[in-house]
Amino acid sequence: MDSRLARGPDEDLERALRELGRSVPFPPDRDLSGPVGARLRAEGPPRGSVVRMPLGLRPARTLRRAVILAAALLVLAAGIAVAGRLGLPGVRVIFSKTPPTLPPTASPSPPQGSPTPGAPGSALGLGERVTLQQARSSVGFPVRVPSLAGLGAPDLVYRSYDLPGGRVSLVYTPRPGFPAAVDGVGLLVTQFHGQAERTLLEKMAGPGTKVRGVRVHGYPGLWFSGAPHEILYLGPGGRIEQDTIRLSGDALIWQEGGVILRLEGAPNLAEALRVANSMG
Amino acid sequence: MEGRPLEDAELVDRAGRGDVSAYEELVRRHQRVAVRVAFLVGGSAAEAEDAAQEAFVKAFRALPRFRAGAPFRPWLLAIVANEARNRRRAAGRRDRLAARFAAVEGEDRPRGDAAPSPEEAVLAGEDREALLRALSTMRPEDRLVIAYRYFLELPEAETAAALGWPRGTVKSRLSRALGRLREALGKNDVSEVEGADHG
């Protein structure tokens, strides 16, 4: 009986797991170098070479001003005219001529017929579930929470350490004005330490994405709407961290007191700003 | 290739300067583990290959931002895991690894794999089912850290990268995951031997 594995020595359990692994039906081996190579040759040199060109952008030494300048250069390089100012410390927007290659975001309604095995947001890779107090005491920045009447307290709080200083995500289940977007989540507020020199947040915006400069509490912010866009962080050492969260595709991002905040799931800019401005 | 196989780092350097042939060699070296990680994350064999392919293309584009001298594979696997996760979500699929485990019993054996080895046959029947059942009740992260370490035998650095965890936390989190696996196995006992006292 399995009690042998449950209570036996580690080695037995580990051996059993290795043996189990040998019977997992992995897909058959196939050579991907042909199709990958063909695509790369068809697309030309790495797009990212444009990123390197302007300033040899390395997060550790990047100055705030350089980030803004690089963003402006990228916009020019991509031949896309964008009205207004796009400078947002710690955030870099990369425009591409082609839309992000990820498939479009799932339809706004949650998948039908599949029972939710976990809590809302648990499938979004937000980290561990914690209490708000635990989150506050374990990350390197002050955690802000919306106080908008009618919104109430976040239903769930997640914390992860995939970025220096940690990252906290507040999850609100669907409620009036904030219908479910993905995985039982109506509104998602993410925040993390965003020193311009250390962490860069990139948005890869395709041709269908609109970007608008806004102000939150007087701080600079950006509103992304329209076509889905993907989010890439440049983590420590220049490692690229691809964000995995995509709700409606519309997002408000702003920087306040060294913290970058992102709000997703609001039905429009006005609602997003109402929530954002209520965050003390 | 020349007299000796090039190191990953040299291939990465060449690829970063636009040498697609060098990158193709990197793809060949790492495609197997990439597809397997994509499969474990995404839960779909059909999608795993597409996800891995897409991840290779994205990694190539991101090479100019890759830190020179850093190991390529952990970085690649982080991109692969993200790609597979995004696709799973975009398709509205839940974590289906559990379902895949449950289905293992009835599946055709994967093409190219040998018949069950004698060792494999040792883990038969009840133990195997109990493990599958216990794993299917666990959180995706617990299941993945176990799968990366024991099914794919990935080193800690690559496991950490694929999960987006700080490297130093893999050991302790794996240990906790194994603890929870034991608990889940214990619960199986209880449900089967009703009323038994397991202290």
Short mmCIF file of C-alpha atoms in Angstrom, two decimals:
data_model
loop_
_atom_site.label_atom_id
_atom_site.label_comp_id
_atom_site.label_asym_id
_atom_site.label_seq_id
_atom_site.Cartn_x
_atom_site.Cartn_y
_atom_site.Cartn_z
CA MET A 1 0.00 0.00 0.00
CA ASP A 2 1.07 3.57 -0.53
CA SER A 3 1.76 4.14 3.14
CA ARG A 4 5.16 2.75 2.26
CA LEU A 5 5.77 5.78 0.07
CA ALA A 6 4.03 8.18 2.42
CA ARG A 7 6.14 7.21 5.39
CA GLY A 8 9.16 5.51 3.92
CA PRO A 9 12.56 7.11 3.43
CA ASP A 10 13.07 9.97 0.97
CA GLU A 11 15.04 7.73 -1.35
CA ASP A 12 12.06 5.45 -1.94
CA LEU A 13 9.77 8.32 -2.77
CA GLU A 14 12.36 9.92 -5.02
CA ARG A 15 13.02 6.67 -6.82
CA ALA A 16 9.31 6.12 -7.30
CA LEU A 17 8.97 9.62 -8.78
CA ARG A 18 11.86 9.07 -11.19
CA GLU A 19 10.29 5.85 -12.31
CA LEU A 20 6.95 7.51 -12.73
CA GLY A 21 8.61 10.19 -14.84
CA ARG A 22 9.76 7.58 -17.32
CA SER A 23 6.18 6.75 -18.17
CA VAL A 24 5.00 10.32 -18.76
CA PRO A 25 3.83 10.50 -22.37
CA PHE A 26 6.10 13.32 -23.50
CA PRO A 27 5.69 14.42 -27.12
CA PRO A 28 8.00 12.61 -29.52
CA ASP A 29 11.34 14.23 -30.31
CA ARG A 30 11.28 16.28 -33.46
CA ASP A 31 13.75 18.68 -34.98
CA LEU A 32 12.63 22.27 -34.48
CA SER A 33 15.77 23.90 -35.84
CA GLY A 34 14.42 23.81 -39.41
CA PRO A 35 11.15 25.67 -38.79
CA VAL A 36 12.75 28.03 -36.25
CA GLY A 37 15.62 28.85 -38.61
CA ALA A 38 13.23 29.40 -41.51
CA ARG A 39 11.17 31.86 -39.48
CA LEU A 40 14.20 33.76 -38.28
CA ARG A 41 15.62 34.06 -41.77
CA ALA A 42 12.29 35.31 -43.05
CA GLU A 43 12.02 37.91 -40.31
CA GLY A 44 15.47 39.39 -40.56
CA PRO A 45 17.85 40.38 -37.76
CA PRO A 46 16.71 40.36 -34.15
CA ARG A 47 14.36 43.20 -33.39
CA GLY A 48 16.06 43.64 -30.11
CA SER A 49 19.19 44.85 -31.87
CA VAL A 50 17.33 48.11 -32.16
CA VAL A 51 17.19 48.18 -28.39
CA ARG A 52 20.90 47.80 -28.06
CA MET A 53 21.75 50.35 -30.68
CA PRO A 54 20.72 53.60 -29.08
CA LEU A 55 22.46 53.45 -25.75
CA GLY A 56 23.71 49.99 -25.06
CA LEU A 57 20.88 49.75 -22.61
CA ARG A 58 21.92 47.79 -19.57
CA PRO A 59 19.51 48.03 -16.69
CA ALA A 60 22.15 48.32 -14.00
CA ARG A 61 23.58 51.50 -15.42
CA THR A 62 20.64 52.95 -17.20
CA LEU A 63 19.65 56.42 -16.25
CA ARG A 64 16.09 57.43 -16.13
CA ARG A 65 16.64 59.96 -18.86
CA ALA A 66 18.23 57.34 -21.05
CA VAL A 67 15.20 55.12 -20.74
CA ILE A 68 12.93 57.86 -21.89
CA LEU A 69 15.25 58.71 -24.72
CA ALA A 70 15.54 55.07 -25.72
CA ALA A 71 11.79 54.74 -25.78
CA ALA A 72 11.55 57.78 -27.99
CA LEU A 73 14.22 56.42 -30.29
CA LEU A 74 12.46 53.11 -30.48
CA VAL A 75 9.24 54.79 -31.42
CA LEU A 76 11.06 56.60 -34.19
CA ALA A 77 12.94 53.51 -35.24
CA ALA A 78 9.73 51.58 -35.58
CA GLY A 79 8.30 54.33 -37.70
CA ILE A 80 5.28 54.76 -35.51
CA ALA A 81 4.20 58.22 -34.57
CA VAL A 82 2.81 58.50 -31.10
CA ALA A 83 1.23 61.65 -29.84
CA GLY A 84 2.12 62.93 -26.44
CA ARG A 85 4.91 62.09 -24.07
CA LEU A 86 5.69 58.54 -23.18
CA GLY A 87 8.31 58.97 -20.54
CA LEU A 88 7.60 56.89 -17.46
CA PRO A 89 10.54 56.19 -15.22
CA GLY A 90 11.29 52.51 -15.00
CA VAL A 91 9.04 51.63 -17.86
CA ARG A 92 10.06 51.19 -21.41
CA VAL A 93 7.64 50.84 -24.23
CA ILE A 94 8.75 48.96 -27.27
CA PHE A 95 6.75 49.29 -30.40
CA SER A 96 6.89 46.70 -33.05
CA LYS A 97 5.53 46.58 -36.53
CA THR A 98 4.07 43.20 -35.93
CA PRO A 99 1.65 42.37 -33.16
CA PRO A 100 2.91 40.32 -30.26
CA THR A 101 3.04 36.76 -31.40
CA LEU A 102 1.16 35.38 -28.45
CA PRO A 103 -2.31 34.23 -29.29
CA PRO A 104 -4.98 36.80 -28.50
CA THR A 105 -6.26 36.91 -24.98
CA ALA A 106 -8.95 34.44 -24.18
CA SER A 107 -12.52 35.57 -24.53
CA PRO A 108 -13.66 37.67 -21.58
CA SER A 109 -15.97 34.98 -20.30
CA PRO A 110 -14.39 32.26 -18.21
CA PRO A 111 -14.13 28.86 -19.82
CA GLN A 112 -17.32 26.97 -19.45
CA GLY A 113 -17.84 23.61 -17.94
CA SER A 114 -14.48 23.47 -16.25
CA PRO A 115 -14.77 23.67 -12.51
CA THR A 116 -12.32 26.04 -10.87
CA PRO A 117 -9.88 23.89 -8.98
CA GLY A 118 -8.15 26.76 -7.24
CA ALA A 119 -8.90 30.19 -5.90
CA PRO A 120 -9.48 33.07 -8.34
CA GLY A 121 -6.16 34.09 -9.84
CA SER A 122 -4.41 30.94 -8.75
CA ALA A 123 -3.75 29.99 -12.35
CA LEU A 124 -2.17 33.32 -13.19
CA GLY A 125 1.26 32.64 -11.76
CA LEU A 126 1.02 35.42 -9.21
CA GLY A 127 2.92 33.55 -6.53
CA GLU A 128 1.84 32.39 -3.11
CA ARG A 129 -1.38 33.34 -1.42
CA VAL A 130 -0.76 35.47 1.64
CA THR A 131 -2.68 37.86 3.81
CA LEU A 132 -2.39 41.57 3.17
CA GLN A 133 -0.45 41.91 6.41
CA GLN A 134 1.98 39.20 5.36
CA ALA A 135 2.43 40.87 2.00
CA ARG A 136 3.08 44.22 3.62
CA SER A 137 5.66 42.85 5.98
CA SER A 138 7.54 40.83 3.41
CA VAL A 139 8.15 43.11 0.45
CA GLY A 140 10.48 46.04 0.09
CA PHE A 141 7.92 48.73 -0.67
CA PRO A 142 4.69 50.10 0.80
CA VAL A 143 1.71 48.13 -0.53
CA ARG A 144 -1.14 50.38 -1.65
CA VAL A 145 -4.75 49.29 -1.64
CA PRO A 146 -7.66 50.99 -3.42
CA SER A 147 -10.22 52.60 -1.14
CA LEU A 148 -12.85 53.17 -3.81
CA ALA A 149 -16.31 52.88 -2.35
CA GLY A 150 -18.11 49.85 -3.69
CA LEU A 151 -14.94 48.00 -4.53
CA GLY A 152 -14.30 46.73 -1.04
CA ALA A 153 -11.20 44.88 0.09
CA PRO A 154 -9.24 42.61 -2.22
CA ASP A 155 -10.53 39.07 -2.10
CA LEU A 156 -7.11 37.50 -2.42
CA VAL A 157 -3.54 38.66 -2.10
CA TYR A 158 -0.60 36.98 -3.79
CA ARG A 159 3.09 37.58 -3.33
CA SER A 160 6.02 36.43 -5.40
CA TYR A 161 9.73 37.10 -5.43
CA ASP A 162 10.31 36.96 -9.13
CA LEU A 163 11.42 40.59 -9.06
CA PRO A 164 13.88 42.22 -6.69
CA GLY A 165 12.00 43.42 -3.63
CA GLY A 166 9.05 41.16 -4.39
CA ARG A 167 5.77 41.65 -6.15
CA VAL A 168 2.29 41.86 -4.66
CA SER A 169 -0.92 41.21 -6.57
CA LEU A 170 -4.37 42.12 -5.28
CA VAL A 171 -7.15 40.07 -6.81
CA TYR A 172 -10.77 41.20 -6.84
CA THR A 173 -13.40 38.71 -7.86
CA PRO A 174 -15.98 39.93 -10.38
CA ARG A 175 -18.33 42.61 -9.06
CA PRO A 176 -20.56 45.28 -10.57
CA GLY A 177 -18.45 47.26 -13.02
CA PHE A 178 -15.70 44.66 -13.06
CA PRO A 179 -16.86 41.52 -14.83
CA ALA A 180 -14.70 38.42 -14.89
CA ALA A 181 -11.80 38.66 -17.30
CA VAL A 182 -9.76 35.52 -16.76
CA ASP A 183 -9.62 32.85 -14.09
CA GLY A 184 -12.40 34.30 -11.97
CA VAL A 185 -10.66 37.64 -11.65
CA GLY A 186 -12.52 40.91 -12.07
CA LEU A 187 -9.74 43.32 -11.24
CA LEU A 188 -6.05 42.79 -10.73
CA VAL A 189 -3.66 45.28 -9.16
CA THR A 190 0.03 44.42 -9.26
CA GLN A 191 2.81 46.40 -7.65
CA PHE A 192 6.55 46.09 -7.31
CA HIS A 193 9.64 48.11 -6.66
CA GLY A 194 10.46 50.04 -9.75
CA GLN A 195 13.71 51.89 -9.52
CA ALA A 196 14.46 53.01 -13.01
CA GLU A 197 18.05 51.91 -12.79
CA ARG A 198 17.23 48.45 -11.55
CA THR A 199 14.03 47.21 -13.01
CA LEU A 200 12.58 48.02 -16.34
CA LEU A 201 9.15 47.15 -17.42
CA GLU A 202 8.74 46.82 -21.10
CA LYS A 203 5.54 46.74 -22.95
CA MET A 204 5.67 45.30 -26.37
CA ALA A 205 2.95 47.12 -28.17
CA GLY A 206 1.75 46.03 -31.57
CA PRO A 207 0.23 48.24 -34.22
CA GLY A 208 -3.29 47.84 -32.81
CA THR A 209 -2.35 48.98 -29.33
CA LYS A 210 -3.10 52.52 -28.28
CA VAL A 211 -0.93 54.13 -25.63
CA ARG A 212 -1.98 57.25 -23.84
CA GLY A 213 -0.10 59.27 -21.26
CA VAL A 214 -2.12 59.93 -18.10
CA ARG A 215 -1.62 61.23 -14.57
CA VAL A 216 -2.38 59.31 -11.39
CA HIS A 217 -2.08 61.34 -8.20
CA GLY A 218 -0.04 63.68 -10.33
CA TYR A 219 2.41 60.91 -11.19
CA PRO A 220 3.05 59.85 -14.77
CA GLY A 221 1.23 56.85 -16.10
CA LEU A 222 0.35 55.08 -19.32
CA TRP A 223 -2.93 53.58 -20.46
CA PHE A 224 -2.67 50.70 -22.89
CA SER A 225 -5.77 49.71 -24.78
CA GLY A 226 -6.87 48.00 -27.92
CA ALA A 227 -4.99 45.02 -29.19
CA PRO A 228 -3.33 42.73 -26.68
CA HIS A 229 0.21 43.57 -25.77
CA GLU A 230 2.73 41.58 -23.89
CA ILE A 231 4.74 42.67 -20.96
CA LEU A 232 8.40 41.98 -20.45
CA TYR A 233 10.44 42.86 -17.42
CA LEU A 234 14.13 43.26 -17.50
CA GLY A 235 15.14 41.63 -14.28
CA PRO A 236 18.46 41.73 -12.50
CA GLY A 237 21.43 41.06 -14.71
CA GLY A 238 19.47 41.90 -17.81
CA ARG A 239 17.52 38.69 -17.73
CA ILE A 240 14.28 39.00 -19.53
CA GLU A 241 11.21 38.16 -17.49
CA GLN A 242 8.11 37.69 -19.47
CA ASP A 243 4.99 38.58 -17.65
CA THR A 244 2.33 36.00 -17.85
CA ILE A 245 -0.62 38.03 -16.83
CA ARG A 246 -3.01 39.17 -19.45
CA LEU A 247 -6.56 40.00 -18.60
CA SER A 248 -8.60 42.23 -20.82
CA GLY A 249 -5.59 43.53 -22.67
CA ASP A 250 -6.20 47.02 -21.29
CA ALA A 251 -3.88 48.13 -18.56
CA LEU A 252 -3.01 51.24 -16.58
CA ILE A 253 0.59 51.46 -15.47
CA TRP A 254 2.03 54.19 -13.34
CA GLN A 255 4.94 54.89 -11.09
CA GLU A 256 4.53 56.41 -7.71
CA GLY A 257 7.20 56.84 -5.08
CA GLY A 258 9.55 54.27 -6.57
CA VAL A 259 6.83 51.69 -6.98
CA ILE A 260 5.42 50.61 -10.31
CA LEU A 261 1.74 49.76 -10.19
CA ARG A 262 -0.32 48.05 -12.81
CA LEU A 263 -4.05 47.77 -12.92
CA GLU A 264 -5.86 45.37 -15.20
CA GLY A 265 -9.47 44.43 -15.65
CA ALA A 266 -11.03 47.88 -15.48
CA PRO A 267 -13.55 48.26 -18.29
CA ASN A 268 -12.24 51.65 -19.38
CA LEU A 269 -9.73 54.36 -18.58
CA ALA A 270 -12.13 56.38 -16.43
CA GLU A 271 -12.81 53.39 -14.17
CA ALA A 272 -9.14 52.50 -14.04
CA LEU A 273 -8.29 56.04 -12.96
CA ARG A 274 -11.01 56.03 -10.31
CA VAL A 275 -9.53 52.92 -8.77
CA ALA A 276 -5.96 54.14 -9.15
CA ASN A 277 -6.67 57.53 -7.62
CA SER A 278 -8.27 55.87 -4.62
CA MET A 279 -5.07 54.05 -3.75
CA GLY A 280 -3.53 55.56 -0.66
CA MET B 1 31.21 22.18 -37.19
CA GLU B 2 34.90 22.63 -36.65
CA GLY B 3 37.12 20.22 -34.79
CA ARG B 4 35.37 20.55 -31.47
CA PRO B 5 31.78 21.36 -30.70
CA LEU B 6 31.31 25.00 -29.85
CA GLU B 7 30.24 25.98 -26.37
CA ASP B 8 26.73 27.31 -25.93
CA ALA B 9 28.23 30.68 -25.07
CA GLU B 10 30.02 30.91 -28.40
CA LEU B 11 26.89 29.92 -30.28
CA VAL B 12 24.88 32.47 -28.31
CA ASP B 13 27.40 35.13 -29.16
CA ARG B 14 27.28 34.29 -32.85
CA ALA B 15 23.50 34.06 -32.85
CA GLY B 16 23.31 37.42 -31.13
CA ARG B 17 25.15 38.88 -34.09
CA GLY B 18 22.56 37.46 -36.44
CA ASP B 19 24.04 34.03 -37.23
CA VAL B 20 20.92 31.91 -37.66
CA SER B 21 22.90 28.73 -38.31
CA ALA B 22 24.57 29.05 -34.92
CA TYR B 23 21.16 29.49 -33.37
CA GLU B 24 19.85 26.40 -35.14
CA GLU B 25 22.56 24.42 -33.41
CA LEU B 26 21.37 25.81 -30.06
CA VAL B 27 17.83 24.80 -30.96
CA ARG B 28 18.95 21.26 -31.71
CA ARG B 29 20.81 21.05 -28.42
CA HIS B 30 17.92 22.19 -26.26
CA GLN B 31 14.74 21.35 -28.15
CA ARG B 32 14.08 18.15 -26.28
CA VAL B 33 14.07 19.70 -22.82
CA ALA B 34 12.23 22.75 -24.17
CA VAL B 35 9.36 20.67 -25.54
CA ARG B 36 9.17 18.66 -22.33
CA VAL B 37 9.02 21.73 -20.14
CA ALA B 38 6.34 23.17 -22.43
CA PHE B 39 4.43 19.93 -22.12
CA LEU B 40 4.62 19.85 -18.33
CA VAL B 41 3.47 23.46 -18.08
CA GLY B 42 0.88 23.48 -20.83
CA GLY B 43 -0.44 19.97 -20.49
CA SER B 44 -0.95 19.51 -24.21
CA ALA B 45 1.35 17.48 -26.41
CA ALA B 46 0.02 19.20 -29.51
CA GLU B 47 0.74 22.65 -28.12
CA ALA B 48 4.08 21.84 -26.55
CA GLU B 49 5.98 21.78 -29.80
CA ASP B 50 4.42 25.02 -31.01
CA ALA B 51 5.11 26.68 -27.69
CA ALA B 52 8.73 25.56 -27.74
CA GLN B 53 9.15 26.76 -31.30
CA GLU B 54 7.68 30.14 -30.48
CA ALA B 55 9.86 30.41 -27.41
CA PHE B 56 12.97 29.73 -29.48
CA VAL B 57 11.98 32.51 -31.86
CA LYS B 58 11.35 34.91 -28.99
CA ALA B 59 14.60 34.00 -27.30
CA PHE B 60 16.46 34.74 -30.51
CA ARG B 61 14.90 38.16 -30.72
CA ALA B 62 15.76 38.79 -27.10
CA LEU B 63 19.39 37.72 -27.47
CA PRO B 64 20.69 41.28 -27.58
CA ARG B 65 19.43 41.64 -24.03
CA PHE B 66 20.89 38.37 -22.87
CA ARG B 67 23.72 38.80 -20.40
CA ALA B 68 26.92 37.65 -22.05
CA GLY B 69 28.44 34.65 -20.35
CA ALA B 70 25.29 33.63 -18.49
CA PRO B 71 24.13 30.06 -19.08
CA PHE B 72 21.72 29.89 -21.99
CA ARG B 73 19.50 27.03 -20.92
CA PRO B 74 17.91 28.44 -17.72
CA TRP B 75 17.15 31.63 -19.57
CA LEU B 76 15.64 29.71 -22.45
CA LEU B 77 13.54 27.52 -20.16
CA ALA B 78 12.12 30.59 -18.42
CA ILE B 79 10.91 31.84 -21.78
CA VAL B 80 9.59 28.40 -22.75
CA ALA B 81 7.67 28.01 -19.48
CA ASN B 82 6.13 31.46 -19.86
CA GLU B 83 5.15 30.81 -23.43
CA ALA B 84 3.51 27.50 -22.54
CA ARG B 85 1.69 29.08 -19.58
CA ASN B 86 0.42 31.95 -21.71
CA ARG B 87 -0.88 29.58 -24.33
CA ARG B 88 -2.61 27.45 -21.77
CA ARG B 89 -4.35 30.48 -20.36
CA ALA B 90 -5.17 31.94 -23.74
CA ALA B 91 -6.82 28.69 -24.67
CA GLY B 92 -8.78 28.80 -21.43
CA ARG B 93 -7.27 25.54 -20.32
CA ARG B 94 -6.76 24.74 -16.73
CA ASP B 95 -3.64 23.14 -15.47
CA ARG B 96 -4.04 19.85 -17.20
CA LEU B 97 -1.00 18.10 -15.97
CA ALA B 98 -3.24 16.42 -13.46
CA ALA B 99 -5.50 15.20 -16.20
CA ARG B 100 -2.50 14.06 -18.19
CA PHE B 101 -1.29 12.07 -15.25
CA ALA B 102 -4.65 10.52 -14.84
CA ALA B 103 -4.67 9.64 -18.51
CA VAL B 104 -1.22 8.12 -18.55
CA GLU B 105 -2.62 4.73 -17.80
CA GLY B 106 -4.77 4.58 -20.89
CA GLU B 107 -2.38 6.30 -23.30
CA ASP B 108 -0.43 4.78 -26.08
CA ARG B 109 3.19 4.78 -25.20
CA PRO B 110 5.00 7.74 -26.67
CA ARG B 111 6.56 7.04 -30.01
CA GLY B 112 10.27 6.46 -29.85
CA ASP B 113 10.21 5.29 -26.26
CA ALA B 114 11.26 1.81 -25.42
CA ALA B 115 8.98 -0.64 -23.72
CA PRO B 116 8.75 -0.29 -19.96
CA SER B 117 12.05 -1.07 -18.33
CA PRO B 118 12.23 -3.59 -15.51
CA GLU B 119 12.71 -0.68 -13.08
CA GLU B 120 9.58 0.94 -14.36
CA ALA B 121 7.68 -2.25 -13.89
CA VAL B 122 8.67 -2.14 -10.23
CA LEU B 123 6.51 0.91 -9.78
CA ALA B 124 3.34 -0.77 -10.74
CA GLY B 125 -0.21 -0.93 -9.63
CA GLU B 126 -1.12 0.65 -6.35
CA ASP B 127 1.99 2.74 -5.73
CA ARG B 128 1.83 4.22 -9.15
CA GLU B 129 -1.85 5.01 -8.95
CA ALA B 130 -1.48 6.44 -5.49
CA LEU B 131 1.32 8.72 -6.68
CA LEU B 132 -0.65 9.88 -9.69
CA ARG B 133 -3.69 10.54 -7.57
CA ALA B 134 -1.69 12.41 -4.95
CA LEU B 135 0.13 14.51 -7.56
CA SER B 136 -3.13 15.41 -9.25
CA THR B 137 -4.40 16.99 -6.02
CA MET B 138 -1.37 19.20 -5.57
CA ARG B 139 -0.85 22.82 -6.47
CA PRO B 140 0.62 23.41 -9.93
CA GLU B 141 3.86 24.84 -8.54
CA ASP B 142 4.40 21.87 -6.25
CA ARG B 143 3.69 19.49 -9.06
CA LEU B 144 5.99 21.33 -11.44
CA VAL B 145 8.94 21.49 -9.09
CA ILE B 146 8.61 17.75 -8.55
CA ALA B 147 8.22 17.10 -12.27
CA TYR B 148 11.21 19.27 -13.22
CA ARG B 149 13.48 17.70 -10.64
CA TYR B 150 12.45 14.05 -10.92
CA PHE B 151 10.89 13.61 -14.35
CA LEU B 152 13.25 15.86 -16.31
CA GLU B 153 16.09 15.80 -13.77
CA LEU B 154 16.70 19.50 -14.33
CA PRO B 155 19.39 21.11 -12.19
CA GLU B 156 18.27 23.61 -9.57
CA ALA B 157 19.21 26.65 -11.62
CA GLU B 158 17.06 25.53 -14.52
CA THR B 159 14.20 24.52 -12.27
CA ALA B 160 14.32 27.94 -10.63
CA ALA B 161 14.34 29.71 -13.98
CA ALA B 162 11.44 27.71 -15.36
CA LEU B 163 9.39 28.45 -12.26
CA GLY B 164 10.46 32.07 -11.95
CA TRP B 165 11.82 31.42 -8.47
CA PRO B 166 15.02 32.68 -6.89
CA ARG B 167 17.58 29.94 -7.34
CA GLY B 168 18.27 29.47 -3.67
CA THR B 169 14.67 28.59 -2.90
CA VAL B 170 14.36 25.46 -5.02
CA LYS B 171 15.73 23.06 -2.43
CA SER B 172 13.46 24.19 0.38
CA ARG B 173 10.39 24.47 -1.82
CA LEU B 174 11.01 21.03 -3.29
CA SER B 175 11.33 19.66 0.19
CA ARG B 176 8.01 21.24 1.19
CA ALA B 177 6.39 19.94 -1.98
CA LEU B 178 7.56 16.43 -1.17
CA GLY B 179 6.17 16.86 2.32
CA ARG B 180 2.81 17.77 0.86
CA LEU B 181 3.04 14.85 -1.53
CA ARG B 182 3.49 12.59 1.47
CA GLU B 183 0.49 14.17 3.12
CA ALA B 184 -1.56 13.61 0.01
CA LEU B 185 -0.43 10.00 -0.12
CA GLY B 186 -1.41 9.65 3.52
CA LYS B 187 -4.85 11.00 2.78
CA ASN B 188 -5.24 8.37 0.11
CA ASP B 189 -4.63 5.82 2.82
CA VAL B 190 -7.29 7.28 5.02
CA SER B 191 -9.89 7.29 2.31
CA GLU B 192 -9.19 3.70 1.58
CA VAL B 193 -8.86 2.40 5.09
CA GLU B 194 -11.70 4.19 6.68
CA GLY B 195 -11.47 4.84 10.35
CA ALA B 196 -7.85 3.80 10.55
CA ASP B 197 -5.81 5.79 12.98
CA HIS B 198 -2.80 7.27 11.29
CA GLY B 199 -1.72 9.37 14.21
#
